[in-house]
Every structure is written in C-alpha cells, then in structure tokens.
mmCIF file of C-alpha atoms and ligand atoms in Angstrom:
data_model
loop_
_atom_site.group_PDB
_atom_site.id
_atom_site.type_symbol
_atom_site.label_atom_id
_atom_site.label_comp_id
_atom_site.label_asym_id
_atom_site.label_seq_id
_atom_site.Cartn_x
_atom_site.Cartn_y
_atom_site.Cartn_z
ATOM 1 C CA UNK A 1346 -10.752 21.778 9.119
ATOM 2 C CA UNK A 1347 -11.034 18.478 7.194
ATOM 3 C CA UNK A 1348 -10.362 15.505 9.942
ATOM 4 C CA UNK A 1349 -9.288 12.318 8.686
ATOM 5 C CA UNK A 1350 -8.142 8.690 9.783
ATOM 6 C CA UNK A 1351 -5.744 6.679 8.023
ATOM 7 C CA UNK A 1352 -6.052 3.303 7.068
ATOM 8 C CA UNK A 1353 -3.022 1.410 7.054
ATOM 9 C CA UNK A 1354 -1.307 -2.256 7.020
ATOM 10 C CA UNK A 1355 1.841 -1.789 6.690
ATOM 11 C CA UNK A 1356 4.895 0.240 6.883
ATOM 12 C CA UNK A 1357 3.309 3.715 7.140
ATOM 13 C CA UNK A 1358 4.860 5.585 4.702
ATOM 14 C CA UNK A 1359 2.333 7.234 3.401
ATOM 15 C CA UNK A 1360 0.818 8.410 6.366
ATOM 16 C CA UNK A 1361 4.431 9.845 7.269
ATOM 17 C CA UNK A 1362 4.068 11.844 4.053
ATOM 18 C CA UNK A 1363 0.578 13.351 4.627
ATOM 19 C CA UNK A 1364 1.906 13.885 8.200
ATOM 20 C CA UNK A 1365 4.620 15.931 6.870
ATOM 21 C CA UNK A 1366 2.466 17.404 4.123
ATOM 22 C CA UNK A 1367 0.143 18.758 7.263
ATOM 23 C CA UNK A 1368 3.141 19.867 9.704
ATOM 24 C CA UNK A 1369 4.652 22.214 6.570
ATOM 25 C CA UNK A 1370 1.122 23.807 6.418
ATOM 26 C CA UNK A 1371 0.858 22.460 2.620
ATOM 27 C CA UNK A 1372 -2.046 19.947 3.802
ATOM 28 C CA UNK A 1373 -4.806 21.889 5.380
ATOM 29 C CA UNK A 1374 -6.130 18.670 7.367
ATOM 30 C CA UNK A 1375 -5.576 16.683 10.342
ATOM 31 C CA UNK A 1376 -5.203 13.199 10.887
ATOM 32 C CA UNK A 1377 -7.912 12.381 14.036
ATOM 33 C CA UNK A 1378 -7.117 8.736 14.110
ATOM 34 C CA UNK A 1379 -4.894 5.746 12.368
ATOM 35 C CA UNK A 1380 -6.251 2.457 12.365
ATOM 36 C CA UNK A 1381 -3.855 -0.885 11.299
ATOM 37 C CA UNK A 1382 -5.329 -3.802 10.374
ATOM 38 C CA UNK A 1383 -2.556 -5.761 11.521
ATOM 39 C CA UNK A 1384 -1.218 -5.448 14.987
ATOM 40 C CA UNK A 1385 2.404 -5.378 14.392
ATOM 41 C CA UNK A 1386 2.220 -2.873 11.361
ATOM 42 C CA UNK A 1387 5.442 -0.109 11.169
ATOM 43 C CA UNK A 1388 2.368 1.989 10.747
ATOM 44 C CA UNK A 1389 1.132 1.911 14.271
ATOM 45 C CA UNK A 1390 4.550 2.948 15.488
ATOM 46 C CA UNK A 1391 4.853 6.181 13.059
ATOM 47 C CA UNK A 1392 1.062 7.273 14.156
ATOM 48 C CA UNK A 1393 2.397 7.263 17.806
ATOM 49 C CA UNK A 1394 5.724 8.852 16.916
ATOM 50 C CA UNK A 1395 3.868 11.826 15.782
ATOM 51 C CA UNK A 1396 1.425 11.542 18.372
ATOM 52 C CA UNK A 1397 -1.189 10.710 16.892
ATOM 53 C CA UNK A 1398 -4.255 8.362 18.092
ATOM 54 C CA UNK A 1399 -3.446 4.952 16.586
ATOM 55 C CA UNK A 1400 -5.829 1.674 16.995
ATOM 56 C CA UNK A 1401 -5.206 -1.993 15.519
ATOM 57 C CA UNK A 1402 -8.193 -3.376 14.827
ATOM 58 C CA UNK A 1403 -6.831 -6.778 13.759
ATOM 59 C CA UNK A 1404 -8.193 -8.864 10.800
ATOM 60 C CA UNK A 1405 -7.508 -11.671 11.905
ATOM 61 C CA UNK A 1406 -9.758 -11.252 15.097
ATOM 62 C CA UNK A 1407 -12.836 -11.289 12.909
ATOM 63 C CA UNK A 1408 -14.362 -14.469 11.383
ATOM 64 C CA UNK A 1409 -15.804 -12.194 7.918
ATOM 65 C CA UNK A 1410 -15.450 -9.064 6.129
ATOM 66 C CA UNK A 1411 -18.359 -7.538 7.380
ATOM 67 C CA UNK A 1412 -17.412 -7.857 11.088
ATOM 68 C CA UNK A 1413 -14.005 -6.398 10.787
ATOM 69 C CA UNK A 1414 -15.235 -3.517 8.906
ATOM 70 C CA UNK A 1415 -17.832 -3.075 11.438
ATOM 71 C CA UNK A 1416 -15.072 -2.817 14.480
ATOM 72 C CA UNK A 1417 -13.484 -0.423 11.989
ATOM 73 C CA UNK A 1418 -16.825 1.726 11.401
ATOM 74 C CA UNK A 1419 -17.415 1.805 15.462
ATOM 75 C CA UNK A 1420 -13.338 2.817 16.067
ATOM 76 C CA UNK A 1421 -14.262 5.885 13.890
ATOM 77 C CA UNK A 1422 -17.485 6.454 15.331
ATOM 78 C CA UNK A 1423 -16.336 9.335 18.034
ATOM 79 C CA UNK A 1424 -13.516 10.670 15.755
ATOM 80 C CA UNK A 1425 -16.089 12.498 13.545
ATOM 81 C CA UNK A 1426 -14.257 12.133 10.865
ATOM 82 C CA UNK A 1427 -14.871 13.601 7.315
ATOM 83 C CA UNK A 1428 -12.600 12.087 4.840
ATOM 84 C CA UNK A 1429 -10.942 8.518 5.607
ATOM 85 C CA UNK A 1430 -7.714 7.658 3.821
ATOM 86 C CA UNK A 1431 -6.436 4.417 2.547
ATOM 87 C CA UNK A 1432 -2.865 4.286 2.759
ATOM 88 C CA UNK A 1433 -1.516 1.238 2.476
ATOM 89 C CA UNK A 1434 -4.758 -0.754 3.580
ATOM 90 C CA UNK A 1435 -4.681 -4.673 2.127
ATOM 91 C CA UNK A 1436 -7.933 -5.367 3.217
ATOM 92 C CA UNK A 1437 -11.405 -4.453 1.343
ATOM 93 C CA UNK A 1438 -13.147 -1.486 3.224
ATOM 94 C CA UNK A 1439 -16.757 -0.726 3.693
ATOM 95 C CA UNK A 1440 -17.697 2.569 4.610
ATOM 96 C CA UNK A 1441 -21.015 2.985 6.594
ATOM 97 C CA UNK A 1442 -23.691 5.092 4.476
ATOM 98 C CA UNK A 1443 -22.726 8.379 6.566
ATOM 99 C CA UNK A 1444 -19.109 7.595 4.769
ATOM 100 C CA UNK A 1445 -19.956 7.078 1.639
ATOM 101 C CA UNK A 1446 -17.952 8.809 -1.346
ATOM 102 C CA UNK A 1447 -15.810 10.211 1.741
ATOM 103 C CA UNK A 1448 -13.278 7.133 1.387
ATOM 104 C CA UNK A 1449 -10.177 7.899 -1.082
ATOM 105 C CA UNK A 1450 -7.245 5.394 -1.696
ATOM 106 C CA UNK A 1451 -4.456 5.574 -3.722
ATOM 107 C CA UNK A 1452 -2.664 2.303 -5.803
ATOM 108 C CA UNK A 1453 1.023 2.294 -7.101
ATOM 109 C CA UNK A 1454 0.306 2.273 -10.570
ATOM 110 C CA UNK A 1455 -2.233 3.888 -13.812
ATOM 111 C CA UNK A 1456 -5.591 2.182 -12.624
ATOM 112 C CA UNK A 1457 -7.163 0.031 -14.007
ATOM 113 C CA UNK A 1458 -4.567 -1.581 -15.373
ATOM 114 C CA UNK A 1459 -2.474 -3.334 -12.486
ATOM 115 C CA UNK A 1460 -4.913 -3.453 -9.766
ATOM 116 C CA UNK A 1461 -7.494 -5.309 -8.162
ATOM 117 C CA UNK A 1462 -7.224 -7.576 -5.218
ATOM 118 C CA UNK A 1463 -3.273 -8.940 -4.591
ATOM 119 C CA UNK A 1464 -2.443 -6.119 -6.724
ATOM 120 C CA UNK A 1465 -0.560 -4.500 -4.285
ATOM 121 C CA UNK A 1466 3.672 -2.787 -2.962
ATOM 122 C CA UNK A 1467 6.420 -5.098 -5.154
ATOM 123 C CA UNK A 1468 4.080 -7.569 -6.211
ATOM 124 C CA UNK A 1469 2.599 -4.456 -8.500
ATOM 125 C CA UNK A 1470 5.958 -3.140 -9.735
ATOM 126 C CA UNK A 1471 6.556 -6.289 -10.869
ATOM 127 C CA UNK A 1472 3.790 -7.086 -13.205
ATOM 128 C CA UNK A 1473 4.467 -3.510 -14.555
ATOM 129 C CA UNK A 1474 8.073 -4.512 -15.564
ATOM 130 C CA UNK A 1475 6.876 -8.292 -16.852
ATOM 131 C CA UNK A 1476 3.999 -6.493 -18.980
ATOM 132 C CA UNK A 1477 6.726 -3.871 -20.815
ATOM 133 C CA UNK A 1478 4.368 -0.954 -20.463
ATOM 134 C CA UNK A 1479 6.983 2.141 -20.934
ATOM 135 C CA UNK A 1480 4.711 4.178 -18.368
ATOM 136 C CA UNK A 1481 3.535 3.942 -14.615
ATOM 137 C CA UNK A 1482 2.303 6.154 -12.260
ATOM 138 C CA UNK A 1483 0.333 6.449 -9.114
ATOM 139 C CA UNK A 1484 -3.614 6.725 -9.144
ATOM 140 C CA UNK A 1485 -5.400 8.844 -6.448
ATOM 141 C CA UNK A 1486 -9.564 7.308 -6.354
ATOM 142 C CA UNK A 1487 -12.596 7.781 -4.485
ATOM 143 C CA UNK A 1488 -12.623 3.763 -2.856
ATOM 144 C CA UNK A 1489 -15.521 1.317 -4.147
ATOM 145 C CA UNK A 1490 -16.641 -1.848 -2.173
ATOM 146 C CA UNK A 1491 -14.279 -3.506 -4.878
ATOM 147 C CA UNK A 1492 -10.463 -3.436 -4.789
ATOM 148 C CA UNK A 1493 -8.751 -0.686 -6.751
ATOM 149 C CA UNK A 1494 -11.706 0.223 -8.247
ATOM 150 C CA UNK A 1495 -13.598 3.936 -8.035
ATOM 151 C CA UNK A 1496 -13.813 7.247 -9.566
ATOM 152 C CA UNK A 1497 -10.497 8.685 -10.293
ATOM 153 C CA UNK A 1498 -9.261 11.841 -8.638
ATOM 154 C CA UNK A 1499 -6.231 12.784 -9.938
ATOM 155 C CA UNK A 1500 -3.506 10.317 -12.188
ATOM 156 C CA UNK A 1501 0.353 10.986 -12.353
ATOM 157 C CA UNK A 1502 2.710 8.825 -14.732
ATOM 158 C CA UNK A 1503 6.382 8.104 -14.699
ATOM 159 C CA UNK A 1504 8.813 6.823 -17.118
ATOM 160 C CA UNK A 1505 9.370 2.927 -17.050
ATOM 161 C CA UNK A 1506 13.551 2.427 -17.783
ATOM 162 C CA UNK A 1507 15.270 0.519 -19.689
ATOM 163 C CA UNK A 1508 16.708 -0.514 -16.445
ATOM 164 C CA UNK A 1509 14.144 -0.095 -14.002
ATOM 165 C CA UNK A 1510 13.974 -2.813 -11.563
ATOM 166 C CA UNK A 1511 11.135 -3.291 -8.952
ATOM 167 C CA UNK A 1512 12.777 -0.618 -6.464
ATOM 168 C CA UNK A 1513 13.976 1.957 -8.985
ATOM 169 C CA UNK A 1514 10.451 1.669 -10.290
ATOM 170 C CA UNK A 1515 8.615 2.032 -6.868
ATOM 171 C CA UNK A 1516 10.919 4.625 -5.550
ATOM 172 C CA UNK A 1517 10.084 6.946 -8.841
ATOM 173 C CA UNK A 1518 5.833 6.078 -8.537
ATOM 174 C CA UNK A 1519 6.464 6.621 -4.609
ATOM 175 C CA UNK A 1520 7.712 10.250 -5.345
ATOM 176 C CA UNK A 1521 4.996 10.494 -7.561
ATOM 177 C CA UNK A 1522 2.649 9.836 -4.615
ATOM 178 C CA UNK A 1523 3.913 11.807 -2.045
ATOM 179 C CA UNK A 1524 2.534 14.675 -4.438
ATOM 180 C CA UNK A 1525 -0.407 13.259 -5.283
ATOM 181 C CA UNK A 1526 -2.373 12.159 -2.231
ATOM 182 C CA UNK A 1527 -1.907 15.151 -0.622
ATOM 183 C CA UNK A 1528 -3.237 17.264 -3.598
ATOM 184 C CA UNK A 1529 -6.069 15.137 -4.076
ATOM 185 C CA UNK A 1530 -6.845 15.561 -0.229
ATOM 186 C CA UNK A 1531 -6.524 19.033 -0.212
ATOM 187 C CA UNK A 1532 -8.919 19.297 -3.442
ATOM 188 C CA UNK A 1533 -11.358 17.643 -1.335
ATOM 189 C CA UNK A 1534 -10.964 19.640 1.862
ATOM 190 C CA UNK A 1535 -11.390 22.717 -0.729
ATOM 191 C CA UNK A 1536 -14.487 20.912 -1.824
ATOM 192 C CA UNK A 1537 -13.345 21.118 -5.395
ATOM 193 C CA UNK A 1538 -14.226 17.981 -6.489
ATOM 194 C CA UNK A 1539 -17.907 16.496 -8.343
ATOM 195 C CA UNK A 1540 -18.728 13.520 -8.877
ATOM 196 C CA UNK A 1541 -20.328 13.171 -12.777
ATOM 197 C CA UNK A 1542 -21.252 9.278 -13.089
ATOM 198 C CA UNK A 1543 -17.646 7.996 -12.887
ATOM 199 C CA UNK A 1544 -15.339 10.939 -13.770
ATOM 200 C CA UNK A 1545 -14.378 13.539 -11.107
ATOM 201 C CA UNK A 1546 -14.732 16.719 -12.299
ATOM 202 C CA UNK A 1547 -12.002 19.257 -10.549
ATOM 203 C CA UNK A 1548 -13.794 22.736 -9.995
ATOM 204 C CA UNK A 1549 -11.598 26.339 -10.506
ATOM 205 C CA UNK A 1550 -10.085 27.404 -6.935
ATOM 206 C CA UNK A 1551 -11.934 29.814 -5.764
ATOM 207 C CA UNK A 1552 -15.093 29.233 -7.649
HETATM 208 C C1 GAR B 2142 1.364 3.104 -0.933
HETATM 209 O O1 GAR B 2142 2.499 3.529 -1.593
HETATM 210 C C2 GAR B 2142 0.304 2.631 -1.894
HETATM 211 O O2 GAR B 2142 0.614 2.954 -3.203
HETATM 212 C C3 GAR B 2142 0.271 1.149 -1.720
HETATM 213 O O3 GAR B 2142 0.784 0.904 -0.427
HETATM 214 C C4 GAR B 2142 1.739 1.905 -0.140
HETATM 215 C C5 GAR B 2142 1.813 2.274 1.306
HETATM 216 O O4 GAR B 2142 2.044 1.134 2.066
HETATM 217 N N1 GAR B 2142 -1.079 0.687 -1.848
HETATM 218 C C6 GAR B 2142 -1.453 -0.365 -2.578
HETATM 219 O O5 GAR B 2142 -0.654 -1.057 -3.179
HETATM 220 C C7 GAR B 2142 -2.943 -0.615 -2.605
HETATM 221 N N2 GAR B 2142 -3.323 -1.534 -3.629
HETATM 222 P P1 GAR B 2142 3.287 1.086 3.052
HETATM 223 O O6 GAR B 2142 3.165 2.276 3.930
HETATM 224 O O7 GAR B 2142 3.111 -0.211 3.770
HETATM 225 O O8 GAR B 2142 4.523 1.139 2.201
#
C-alpha cells in the first residue's frame, strides 16, 4: 500500500478530501504523516481529527530554503514514505534524491497559465476572472524545484460564468479537485504513470 504525507499550509481541505477518498475505499493509500509549514494551520487540526500523525515544521524557524526543507526531509525520514503530496503547501519543496519524481502537487487552475510563485487560493481565481479566459480548471503535476511547474498528470477544466465571482469560481475548480488528486494518486499507486521527457504518459489498467 502506497504511504504518503501531506504537505500543507493552510486550511486542510484537501487533505480532508483524500482522507475521505481513502476511508470510502476509493483511494487505495494511506496518509503516514502531515506536515504544516505554519504552526497554526486549520490543517494540523484536521490531520489530528482523523488521527493522523501531524508535525509543524515552521518556516519561519529556518533562516533559508534549504534548511527548512531539510527539517522537512528528516520529519519524513522514519515514515517511509512513497509518494508525498502537496496540498495546499505555499512554500517551495525540495525532495531529497530518494524522493525524486515521487512529489505531486496540484494548483487551482490550467497550468501554466496562472501559476508560479504567489500564484496561489483567491489570489489565483482572481487573475482568472481579470484575464477573461472562459475556462479554468485544476492541474494535478509531478512537483519541480520551481513553483507550479512539472510534468502534468492529469488536467480538468470548468466553465468560467458570466457571473462567476472569485468563490463561485473556486468552489466549481475545488469540485474539480476533489476528483482529480485522488485519481492522479491512485494512477500512481497503480503505477500507471511514465514519465516521457515532460508529458506523462497514462498506461491501460491492468497492463
Ligand atoms: C488547494 O485547493 C490547491 O488548489 C491550492 O491550495 C488549496 C488547498 O489549500 N494550492 C495552490 O494554490 C498551490 N499553488 P487549503 O487547504 O488551505 O484550502
């Protein structure tokens, strides 16, 4: 079985999702450990409502990049994990080598447009609705050591309305997601997806 940890900085939502995915036996996975960058995160207080192992490892206790991801990289050291998941994670992660294209994230909107670093929640919703694209969506990617950026895994796109505003927009991508990440988890647990340069190749089930 595929064992994961979550990445989060935030409210959690998506990790309540997967969780859910998981408990209805539609996610064949389990979530070994959640780590918040920040302290205080909604996140930290879902993991331990499900019982799960949950860790801050704080950002702001760590002068650079490199030391923070480091703290990270030791948390998930006896955890064994096979697959880690950004959900929700505003800082840049850096897998170690033993992690490497076994880091997946997923962004609130048709990558690469709207993404990158400060791309993230409202603030992405937003530009969508200022630019007058009629389509969003939600992007599911293996992560790079650059924001938003990585081989995509599976794309889903929603209508933008006439009268969308930022939460009728994020609510309808957000639904979109909840479907997403989990498939795109799965396909990797089924170890159904290959890497060809930058495109992700799904493979048949069963083959
Ligand atoms: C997710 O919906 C994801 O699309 C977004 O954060 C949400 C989860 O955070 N990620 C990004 O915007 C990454 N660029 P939350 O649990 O705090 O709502």
């Amino acid at each position: 079985m595929l064992r994961i940890a979550v990445l989060l900085s935030g409210t959690g939502r998506s990790l309540d999702n997967l969780q859910q995915e998981i408990a209805a036996g539609r996610l064949r996975a389990g979530i070994a450990l959640v780590i918040s960058s920040k302290p205080e995160a909604y996140g930290l207080v879902r993991a331990k409502a499900h019982g799960l192992d949950a860790v801050a490892v704080s950002r702001r206790d760590y002068p650079d990049l490199e030391s923070f991801n480091a703290a990270i990289n030791a948390a998930l050291v006896p955890y064994d994990v096979g697959l880690v998941v950004l959900a929700g994670f505003l800082s840049l992660y850096q897998p170690p080598p033993e992690l490497d294209g076994r880091v997946m994230n997923i962004h609130p909107a048709l990558l690469p447009a709207f993404g990158g670093k400060g791309f993230y929640g409202d603030r992405v919703h937003q530009a969508v609705l200022d630019s007058g694209v009629k389509v969003s969506g939600c992007t599911v990617h293996f992560a790079e050591s650059r924001y938003d950026r990585g081989p995509i895994i599976l794309q889903t796109a929603v209508p933008v309305l006439d009268d969308d505003t930022v939460q009728s927009l994020a609510a309808r991508v957000f639904a979109a997601e909840c479907e997403a990440y989990p498939r795109a988890i799965q396909l990797f647990a089924d170890d159904r997806l290959r890497l060809e340069g930058q495109r992700v190749r799904i493979l048949p089930a069963g083959g």
